[in-house]
PDB file of C-alpha atoms in Angstrom:
ATOM      1  CA  MET A 454      54.376  65.160  89.585  1.00 51.00           C
ATOM      2  CA  GLN A 455      55.960  66.633  92.695  1.00 53.00           C
ATOM      3  CA  MET A 456      59.771  66.816  92.471  1.00 56.00           C
ATOM      4  CA  PHE A 457      60.604  67.444  96.136  1.00 59.00           C
ATOM      5  CA  GLN A 458      58.843  66.067  99.183  1.00 58.00           C
ATOM      6  CA  GLU A 459      59.079  67.614 102.624  1.00 60.00           C
ATOM      7  CA  GLY A 460      58.443  64.404 104.538  1.00 60.00           C
ATOM      8  CA  ARG A 461      55.618  63.503 106.837  1.00 64.00           C
ATOM      9  CA  PRO A 462      54.011  66.276 108.842  1.00 66.00           C
ATOM     10  CA  GLY A 463      55.144  66.320 112.465  1.00 69.00           C
ATOM     11  CA  GLU A 464      58.395  64.414 111.889  1.00 69.00           C
ATOM     12  CA  LYS A 465      61.831  65.935 112.222  1.00 70.00           C
ATOM     13  CA  PRO A 466      64.386  65.140 109.522  1.00 69.00           C
ATOM     14  CA  ASP A 467      67.164  62.713 110.379  1.00 75.00           C
ATOM     15  CA  LEU A 468      70.104  65.101 110.645  1.00 75.00           C
ATOM     16  CA  PRO A 469      73.445  64.371 112.294  1.00 78.00           C
ATOM     17  CA  SER A 470      74.215  66.223 115.499  1.00 80.00           C
ATOM     18  CA  PRO A 471      76.307  69.368 115.015  1.00 77.00           C
ATOM     19  CA  PRO A 472      80.054  68.878 115.575  1.00 76.00           C
ATOM     20  CA  ASP A 473      81.759  70.169 118.697  1.00 78.00           C
ATOM     21  CA  LEU A 474      83.604  73.234 117.479  1.00 76.00           C
ATOM     22  CA  PRO A 475      86.632  74.608 119.349  1.00 71.00           C
ATOM     23  CA  VAL A 476      86.234  77.811 121.308  1.00 73.00           C
ATOM     24  CA  PRO A 477      87.952  80.746 119.551  1.00 76.00           C
ATOM     25  CA  GLY A 478      91.179  81.743 121.276  1.00 74.00           C
ATOM     26  CA  GLU A 479      91.677  78.394 123.010  1.00 68.00           C
ATOM     27  CA  PRO A 480      93.865  75.955 121.069  1.00 67.00           C
ATOM     28  CA  ALA A 481      92.462  72.441 120.982  1.00 68.00           C
ATOM     29  CA  GLU A 482      95.946  70.924 120.958  1.00 71.00           C
ATOM     30  CA  PRO A 483      99.343  72.408 121.791  1.00 72.00           C
ATOM     31  CA  ASP A 484     101.396  73.397 118.754  1.00 71.00           C
ATOM     32  CA  VAL A 485     104.234  70.874 118.558  1.00 75.00           C
ATOM     33  CA  TYR A 486     105.810  72.207 115.351  1.00 77.00           C
ATOM     34  CA  PRO A 487     108.025  75.295 115.333  1.00 75.00           C
ATOM     35  CA  ASP A 488     106.784  78.378 113.535  1.00 76.00           C
ATOM     36  CA  PRO A 489     107.899  78.050 109.877  1.00 80.00           C
ATOM     37  CA  MET A 490     108.117  81.845 109.553  1.00 80.00           C
ATOM     38  CA  PRO A 491     109.340  83.358 112.821  1.00 78.00           C
ATOM     39  CA  ASP A 492     109.023  87.084 113.375  1.00 81.00           C
ATOM     40  CA  PRO A 493     111.827  88.946 111.618  1.00 84.00           C
ATOM     41  CA  GLN A 494     114.505  90.373 113.839  1.00 84.00           C
ATOM     42  CA  PRO A 495     114.984  94.134 113.593  1.00 85.00           C
ATOM     43  CA  ILE A 496     118.049  95.224 111.641  1.00 81.00           C
ATOM     44  CA  PRO A 497     120.226  97.593 113.653  1.00 82.00           C
ATOM     45  CA  PRO A 498     120.763 100.973 111.985  1.00 83.00           C
ATOM     46  CA  GLN A 499     124.002 101.307 110.077  1.00 81.00           C
ATOM     47  CA  ASP A 500     125.965 104.368 109.122  1.00 80.00           C
ATOM     48  CA  PRO A 501     125.933 105.025 105.368  1.00 80.00           C
ATOM     49  CA  ILE A 502     129.218 104.247 103.643  1.00 78.00           C
ATOM     50  CA  PRO A 503     130.680 107.470 102.259  1.00 77.00           C
ATOM     51  CA  PRO A 504     131.754 107.334  98.600  1.00 72.00           C
ATOM     52  CA  GLY A 505     135.423 106.991  97.847  1.00 74.00           C
ATOM     53  CA  PRO A 506     137.479 109.827  96.380  1.00 79.00           C
ATOM     54  CA  GLY A 507     136.477 110.669  92.822  1.00 78.00           C
ATOM     55  CA  GLU A 508     133.192 108.730  92.937  1.00 66.00           C
ATOM     56  CA  VAL A 509     129.967 110.536  92.126  1.00 74.00           C
ATOM     57  CA  THR A 510     126.754 109.431  93.789  1.00 70.00           C
ATOM     58  CA  PRO A 511     123.720 109.715  91.509  1.00 73.00           C
ATOM     59  CA  PRO A 512     120.711 111.605  92.861  1.00 75.00           C
ATOM     60  CA  VAL A 513     117.850 109.548  94.271  1.00 74.00           C
ATOM     61  CA  TYR A 514     114.467 110.104  92.639  1.00 71.00           C
ATOM     62  CA  GLY A 515     111.125 109.087  94.070  1.00 64.00           C
ATOM     63  CA  GLY A 516     109.566 107.170  91.204  1.00 58.00           C
ATOM     64  CA  GLN A 517     109.780 107.967  87.501  1.00 58.00           C
ATOM     65  CA  ARG A 518     111.270 111.215  86.387  1.00 56.00           C
ATOM     66  CA  GLY A 519     109.090 113.401  84.231  1.00 56.00           C
ATOM     67  CA  GLY A 520     105.735 112.183  85.481  1.00 54.00           C
ATOM     68  CA  PHE A 521     103.343 110.822  82.870  1.00 56.00           C
ATOM     69  CA  ALA A 522     104.370 109.748  79.393  1.00 56.00           C
ATOM     70  CA  THR A 523     103.245 112.107  76.656  1.00 56.00           C
ATOM     71  CA  LEU A 524     102.285 111.105  73.144  1.00 56.00           C
ATOM     72  CA  SER A 525     103.601 113.250  70.305  1.00 53.00           C
TER      73      SER A 525
END
């Protein structure tokens, strides 16, 4: 028994016509909604606030101190 048949020889299958796809770069419709995430505005540079008298600023480390954990 043959499970799949290819149809009659010489006939084309009844397929729907391909849809009209939009051209890349050309919007099909104008965007009527505002952008939900607008581009962030640049933050102007600010002078660092100096510490008050008697305050100690801790050193800034890049990552974990001591590197990798060691097992004893």
